[in-house]
Tab-separated table of C-alpha atoms in Angstrom:
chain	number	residue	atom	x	y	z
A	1	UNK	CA	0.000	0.000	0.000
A	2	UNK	CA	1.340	3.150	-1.337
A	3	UNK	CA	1.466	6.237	1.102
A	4	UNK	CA	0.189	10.164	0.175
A	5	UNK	CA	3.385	11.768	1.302
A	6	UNK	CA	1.509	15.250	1.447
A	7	UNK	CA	-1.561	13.779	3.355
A	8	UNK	CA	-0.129	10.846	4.950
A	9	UNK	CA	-3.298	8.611	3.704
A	10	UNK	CA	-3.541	5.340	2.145
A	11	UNK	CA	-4.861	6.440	-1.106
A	12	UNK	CA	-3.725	3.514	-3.546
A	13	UNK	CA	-5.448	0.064	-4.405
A	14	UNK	CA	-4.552	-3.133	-3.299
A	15	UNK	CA	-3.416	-6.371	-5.380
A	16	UNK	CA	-7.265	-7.596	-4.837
A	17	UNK	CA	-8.732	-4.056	-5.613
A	18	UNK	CA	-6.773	-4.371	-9.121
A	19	UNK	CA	-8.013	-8.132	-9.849
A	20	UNK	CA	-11.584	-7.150	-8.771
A	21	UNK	CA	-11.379	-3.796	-11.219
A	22	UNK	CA	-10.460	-6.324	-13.947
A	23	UNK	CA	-13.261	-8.209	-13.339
A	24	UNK	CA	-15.453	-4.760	-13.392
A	25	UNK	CA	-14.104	-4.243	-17.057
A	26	UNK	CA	-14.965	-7.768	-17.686
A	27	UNK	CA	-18.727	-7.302	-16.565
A	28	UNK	CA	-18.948	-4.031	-18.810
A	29	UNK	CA	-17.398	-6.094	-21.959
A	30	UNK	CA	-19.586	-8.665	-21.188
A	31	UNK	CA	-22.736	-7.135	-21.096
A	32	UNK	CA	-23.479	-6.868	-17.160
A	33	UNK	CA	-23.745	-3.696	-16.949
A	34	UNK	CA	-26.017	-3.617	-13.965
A	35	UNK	CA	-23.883	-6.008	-12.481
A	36	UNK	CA	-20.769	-3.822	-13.328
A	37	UNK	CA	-22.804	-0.209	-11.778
A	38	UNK	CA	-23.445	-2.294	-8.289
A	39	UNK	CA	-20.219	-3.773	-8.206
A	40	UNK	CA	-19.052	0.471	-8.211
A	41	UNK	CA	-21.465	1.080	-5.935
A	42	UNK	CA	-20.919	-1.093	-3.275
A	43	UNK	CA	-17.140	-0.459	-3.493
A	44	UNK	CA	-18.211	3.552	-2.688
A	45	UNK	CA	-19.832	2.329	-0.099
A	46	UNK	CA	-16.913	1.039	1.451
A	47	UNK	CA	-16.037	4.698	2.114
A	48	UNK	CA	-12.529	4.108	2.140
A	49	UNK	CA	-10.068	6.620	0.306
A	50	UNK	CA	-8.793	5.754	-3.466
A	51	UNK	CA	-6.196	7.887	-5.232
A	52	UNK	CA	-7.529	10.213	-7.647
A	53	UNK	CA	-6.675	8.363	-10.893
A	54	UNK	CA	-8.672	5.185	-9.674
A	55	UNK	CA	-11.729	6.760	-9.107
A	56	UNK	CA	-12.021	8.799	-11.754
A	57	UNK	CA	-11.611	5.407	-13.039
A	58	UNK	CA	-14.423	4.375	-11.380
A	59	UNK	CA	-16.599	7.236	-12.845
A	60	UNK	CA	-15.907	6.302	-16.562
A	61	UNK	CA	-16.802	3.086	-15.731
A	62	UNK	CA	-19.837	4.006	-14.178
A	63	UNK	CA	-20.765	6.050	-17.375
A	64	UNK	CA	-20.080	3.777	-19.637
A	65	UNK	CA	-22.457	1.464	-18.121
A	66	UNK	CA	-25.060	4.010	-17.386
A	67	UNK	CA	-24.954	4.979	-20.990
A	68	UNK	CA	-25.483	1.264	-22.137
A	69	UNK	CA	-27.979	0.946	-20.314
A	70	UNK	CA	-29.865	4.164	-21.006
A	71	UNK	CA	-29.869	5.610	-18.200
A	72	UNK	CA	-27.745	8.566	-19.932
A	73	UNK	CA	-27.913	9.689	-23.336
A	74	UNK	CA	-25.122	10.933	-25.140
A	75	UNK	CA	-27.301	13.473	-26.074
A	76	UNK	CA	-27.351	14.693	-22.536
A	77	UNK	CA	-24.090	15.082	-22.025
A	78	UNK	CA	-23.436	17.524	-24.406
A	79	UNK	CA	-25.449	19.923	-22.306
A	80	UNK	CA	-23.887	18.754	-18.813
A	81	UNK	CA	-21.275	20.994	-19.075
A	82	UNK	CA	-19.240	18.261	-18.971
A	83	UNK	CA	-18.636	17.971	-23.078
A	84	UNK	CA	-15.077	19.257	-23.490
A	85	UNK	CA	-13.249	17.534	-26.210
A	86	UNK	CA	-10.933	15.791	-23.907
A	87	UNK	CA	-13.905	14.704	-22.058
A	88	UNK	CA	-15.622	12.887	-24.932
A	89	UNK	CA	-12.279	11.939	-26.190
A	90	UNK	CA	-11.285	9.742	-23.189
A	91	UNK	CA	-15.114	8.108	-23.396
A	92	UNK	CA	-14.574	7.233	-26.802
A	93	UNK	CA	-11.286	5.557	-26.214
A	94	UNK	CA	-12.617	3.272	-23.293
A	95	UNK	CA	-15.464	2.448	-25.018
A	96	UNK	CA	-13.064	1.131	-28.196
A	97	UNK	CA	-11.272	-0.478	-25.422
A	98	UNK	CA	-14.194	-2.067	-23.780
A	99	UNK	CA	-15.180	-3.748	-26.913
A	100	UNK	CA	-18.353	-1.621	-27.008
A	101	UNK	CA	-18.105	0.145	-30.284
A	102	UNK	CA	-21.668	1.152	-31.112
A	103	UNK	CA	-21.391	3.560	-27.814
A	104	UNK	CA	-18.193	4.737	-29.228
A	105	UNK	CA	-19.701	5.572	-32.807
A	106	UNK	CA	-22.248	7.252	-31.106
A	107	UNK	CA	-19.925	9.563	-28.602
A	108	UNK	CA	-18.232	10.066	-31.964
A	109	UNK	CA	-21.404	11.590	-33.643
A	110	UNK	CA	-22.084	12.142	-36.962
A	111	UNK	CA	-20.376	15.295	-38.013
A	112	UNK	CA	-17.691	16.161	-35.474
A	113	UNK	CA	-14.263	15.850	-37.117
A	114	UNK	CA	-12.081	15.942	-34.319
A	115	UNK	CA	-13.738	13.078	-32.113
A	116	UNK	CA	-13.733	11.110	-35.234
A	117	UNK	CA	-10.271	11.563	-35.632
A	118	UNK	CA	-9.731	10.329	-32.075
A	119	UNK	CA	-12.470	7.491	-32.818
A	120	UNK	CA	-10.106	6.055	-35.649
A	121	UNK	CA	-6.996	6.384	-33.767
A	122	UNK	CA	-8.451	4.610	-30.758
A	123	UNK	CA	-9.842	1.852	-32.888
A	124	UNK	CA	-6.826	1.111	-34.666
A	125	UNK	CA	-4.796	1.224	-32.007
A	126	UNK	CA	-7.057	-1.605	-30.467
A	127	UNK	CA	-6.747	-3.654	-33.763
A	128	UNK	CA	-10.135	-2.859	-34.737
A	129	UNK	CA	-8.024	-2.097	-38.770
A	130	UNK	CA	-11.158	-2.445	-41.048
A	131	UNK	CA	-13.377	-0.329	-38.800
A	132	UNK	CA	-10.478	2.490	-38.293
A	133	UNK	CA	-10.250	2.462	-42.257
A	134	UNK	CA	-14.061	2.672	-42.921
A	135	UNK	CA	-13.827	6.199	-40.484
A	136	UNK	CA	-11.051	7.100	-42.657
A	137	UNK	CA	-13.048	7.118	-45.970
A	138	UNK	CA	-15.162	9.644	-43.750
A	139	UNK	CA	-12.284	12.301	-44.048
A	140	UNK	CA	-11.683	14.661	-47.087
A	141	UNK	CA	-8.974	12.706	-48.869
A	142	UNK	CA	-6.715	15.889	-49.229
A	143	UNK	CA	-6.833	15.961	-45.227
A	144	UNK	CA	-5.166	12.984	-45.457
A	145	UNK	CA	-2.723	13.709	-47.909
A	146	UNK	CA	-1.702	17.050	-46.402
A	147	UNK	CA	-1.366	15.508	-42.854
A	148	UNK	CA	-1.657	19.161	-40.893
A	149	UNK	CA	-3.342	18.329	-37.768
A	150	UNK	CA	-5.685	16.924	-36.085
A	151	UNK	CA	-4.958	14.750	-39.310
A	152	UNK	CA	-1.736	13.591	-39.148
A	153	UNK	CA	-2.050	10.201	-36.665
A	154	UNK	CA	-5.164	9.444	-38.747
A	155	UNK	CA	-3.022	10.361	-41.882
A	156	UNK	CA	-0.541	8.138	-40.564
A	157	UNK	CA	-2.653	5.042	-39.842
A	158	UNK	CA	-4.041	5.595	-43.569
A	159	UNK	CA	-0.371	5.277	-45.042
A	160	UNK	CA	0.091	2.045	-42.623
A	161	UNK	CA	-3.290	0.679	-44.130
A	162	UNK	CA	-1.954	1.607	-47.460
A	163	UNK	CA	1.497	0.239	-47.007
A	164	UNK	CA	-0.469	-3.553	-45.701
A	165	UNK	CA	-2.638	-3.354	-49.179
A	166	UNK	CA	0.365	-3.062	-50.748
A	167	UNK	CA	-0.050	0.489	-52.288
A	168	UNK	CA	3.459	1.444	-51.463
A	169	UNK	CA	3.943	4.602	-53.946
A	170	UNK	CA	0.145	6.147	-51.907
A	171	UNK	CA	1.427	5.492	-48.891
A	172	UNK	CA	4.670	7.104	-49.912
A	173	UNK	CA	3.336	10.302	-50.192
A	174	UNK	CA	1.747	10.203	-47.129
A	175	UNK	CA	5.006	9.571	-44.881
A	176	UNK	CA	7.079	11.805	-46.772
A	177	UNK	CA	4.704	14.605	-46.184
A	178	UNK	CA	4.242	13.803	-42.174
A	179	UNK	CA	8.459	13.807	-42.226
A	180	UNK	CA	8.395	16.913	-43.494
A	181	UNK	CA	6.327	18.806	-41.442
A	182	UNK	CA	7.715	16.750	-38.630
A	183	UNK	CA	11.540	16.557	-39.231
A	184	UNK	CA	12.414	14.786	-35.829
A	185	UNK	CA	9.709	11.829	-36.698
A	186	UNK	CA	12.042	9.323	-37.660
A	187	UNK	CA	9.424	6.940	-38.082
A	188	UNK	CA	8.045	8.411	-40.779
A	189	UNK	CA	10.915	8.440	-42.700
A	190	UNK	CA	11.457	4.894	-42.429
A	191	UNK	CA	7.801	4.528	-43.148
A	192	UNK	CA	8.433	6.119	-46.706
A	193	UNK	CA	11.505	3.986	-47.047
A	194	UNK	CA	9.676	0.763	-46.571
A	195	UNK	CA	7.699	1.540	-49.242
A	196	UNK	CA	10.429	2.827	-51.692
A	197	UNK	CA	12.239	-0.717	-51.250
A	198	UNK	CA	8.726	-2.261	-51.587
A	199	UNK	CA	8.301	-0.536	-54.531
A	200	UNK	CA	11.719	-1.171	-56.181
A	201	UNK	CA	11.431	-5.172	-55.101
A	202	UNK	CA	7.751	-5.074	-57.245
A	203	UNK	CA	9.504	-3.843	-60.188
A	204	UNK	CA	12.794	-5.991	-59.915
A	205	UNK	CA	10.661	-9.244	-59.787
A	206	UNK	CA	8.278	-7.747	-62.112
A	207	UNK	CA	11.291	-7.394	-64.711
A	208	UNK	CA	11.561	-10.482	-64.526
A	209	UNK	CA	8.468	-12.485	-65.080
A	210	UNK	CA	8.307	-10.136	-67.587
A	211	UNK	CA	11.618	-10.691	-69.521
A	212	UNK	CA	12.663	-13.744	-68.352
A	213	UNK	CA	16.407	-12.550	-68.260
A	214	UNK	CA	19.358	-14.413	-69.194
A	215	UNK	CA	20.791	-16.061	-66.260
A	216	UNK	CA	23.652	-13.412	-65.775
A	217	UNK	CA	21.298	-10.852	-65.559
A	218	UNK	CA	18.573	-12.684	-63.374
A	219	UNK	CA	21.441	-13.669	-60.597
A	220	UNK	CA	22.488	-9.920	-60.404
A	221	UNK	CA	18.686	-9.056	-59.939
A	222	UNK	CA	18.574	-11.679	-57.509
A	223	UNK	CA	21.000	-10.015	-55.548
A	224	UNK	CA	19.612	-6.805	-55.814
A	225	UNK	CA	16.339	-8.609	-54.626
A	226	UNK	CA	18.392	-9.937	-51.226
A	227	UNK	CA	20.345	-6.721	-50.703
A	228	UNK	CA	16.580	-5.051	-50.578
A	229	UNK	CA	15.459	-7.666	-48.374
A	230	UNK	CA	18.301	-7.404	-45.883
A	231	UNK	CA	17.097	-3.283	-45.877
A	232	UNK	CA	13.579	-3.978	-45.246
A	233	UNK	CA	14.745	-6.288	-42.150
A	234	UNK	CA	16.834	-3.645	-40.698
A	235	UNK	CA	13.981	-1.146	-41.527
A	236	UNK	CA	11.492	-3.182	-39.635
A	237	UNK	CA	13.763	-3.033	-36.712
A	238	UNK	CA	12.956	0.661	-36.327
A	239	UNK	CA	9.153	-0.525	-35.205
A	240	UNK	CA	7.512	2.538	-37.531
A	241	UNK	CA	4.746	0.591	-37.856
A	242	UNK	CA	2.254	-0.111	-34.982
A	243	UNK	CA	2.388	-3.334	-33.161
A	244	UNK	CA	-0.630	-4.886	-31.120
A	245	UNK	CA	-0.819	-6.990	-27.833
A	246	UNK	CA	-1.763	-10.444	-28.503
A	247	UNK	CA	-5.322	-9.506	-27.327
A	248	UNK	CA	-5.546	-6.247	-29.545
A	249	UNK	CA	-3.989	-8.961	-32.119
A	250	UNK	CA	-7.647	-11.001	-31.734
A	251	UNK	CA	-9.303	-7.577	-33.409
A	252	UNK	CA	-7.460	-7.872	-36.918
A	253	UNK	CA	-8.807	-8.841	-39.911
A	254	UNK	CA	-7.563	-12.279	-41.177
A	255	UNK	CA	-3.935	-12.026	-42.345
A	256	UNK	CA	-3.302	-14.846	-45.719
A	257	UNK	CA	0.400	-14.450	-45.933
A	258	UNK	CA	2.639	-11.830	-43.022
A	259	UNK	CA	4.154	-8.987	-45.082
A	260	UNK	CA	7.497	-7.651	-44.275
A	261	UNK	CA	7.323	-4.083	-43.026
């Protein structure tokens, strides 16, 4: 038990508290969410003193189920007083974490850009790929393109998408014009060289279906073809591209064949 040095009161959560918060979550992804809202009551009940972080915690939770369950509206909220963007923002990312992404399309509403920005970040970063790239047909393409923000994550999950369809030269674009408004993202440098070597491998082993080169020539493309391979490895090793927990891993659409980033 962790110790307020400025109050001197046990404000943290113990071992059991964590497993039993778990569990909350669990009820909410479930489906129990009247189960979930007693479980949060009877633990205020208990009247003994959390830090700040865990019950505000607590509250979200509690919202999220009320809201399920209709005992809020979304609707309401926006006239609570309580509708800052950061507000919303944090509801729509549990939700997408929760698994419950009808209440997080409709925190996102219909016409508000920047929560639907933060609606396809959140759901991408969860795994959720098709459903962040659905959101993304949402946005003006050129918003993409020109990456300013609040555009430039979701720009930056588009050129991922792009680079996994295998639409290296798109993608392209997008990464070189992130690194260029961001000269200290490294990442998105290496994102646009992924896809140049992508690119020039296509064409190299395209050259020769096509031509069916001597054997000279079609041992020094083979090289070529290995010397880009050994680049994409050591590009990879950067980690531009996301990465998702094995569970976030279980949101993914089917993968036929891994491609190398």
């Amino acid at each position: 038990m962790l110790k307020d040095e400025e109050t001197n009161h046990s404000v943290s959560v113990s071992l059991g508290d964590d497993i039993s918060f778990l569990n909350l979550e669990r009820l909410i992804r479930c489906g129990e969410h009247k189960q979930a809202l007693d479980t949060i009551l009877e633990w205020k009940n208990n009247d003994r003193p959390f830090s700040e972080e865990f019950a505000e915690s607590l509250e979200q939770l509690s919202l999220l189920a009320r809201l399920c369950l209709g005992d809020v509206t979304v609707q309401s909220l926006t006239h609570s007083g309580a509708n800052t963007y950061e507000f919303i923002s944090s509801l729509i990312q549990r939700s997408v974490q929760l698994g419950l992404l009808d209440l997080a399309d409709e925190l996102t509403g219909g016409n508000d850009t920047y929560h639907l920005c933060e609606s396809i970040i959140s759901l991408y970063t969860e795994g959720y790929v098709e459903r962040a790239k659905s959101k993304l047909m949402q946005l003006n393409a050129a918003l993409l393109t020109e990456a300013q923000p609040p555009f430039t994550r979701p720009a930056y999950i588009f050129g991922e998408i792009l680079h996994d369809e295998g639409r290296f030269e798109e993608a392209a674009v997008i990464f070189e014009r992130i690194a260029q408004q961001f000269p200290d993202m490294a990442k998105a440098r290496f994102a646009a060289s992924s896809c140049y070597l992508h690119t020039t491998m296509n064409r190299l082993m395209g050259r020769i279906e096509l031509y069916r080169p001597g054997e000279e020539e079609q041992l020094r493309i083979e090289k070529y073809l290995n010397d880009i391979s050994e680049a994409l490895n050591i590009v990879h090793s950067t980690n531009w591209h996301t990465s998702w927990s094995p569970a976030q891993s279980r949101n993914l659409p089917p993968q036929p064949s891994k491609v190398i980033h």
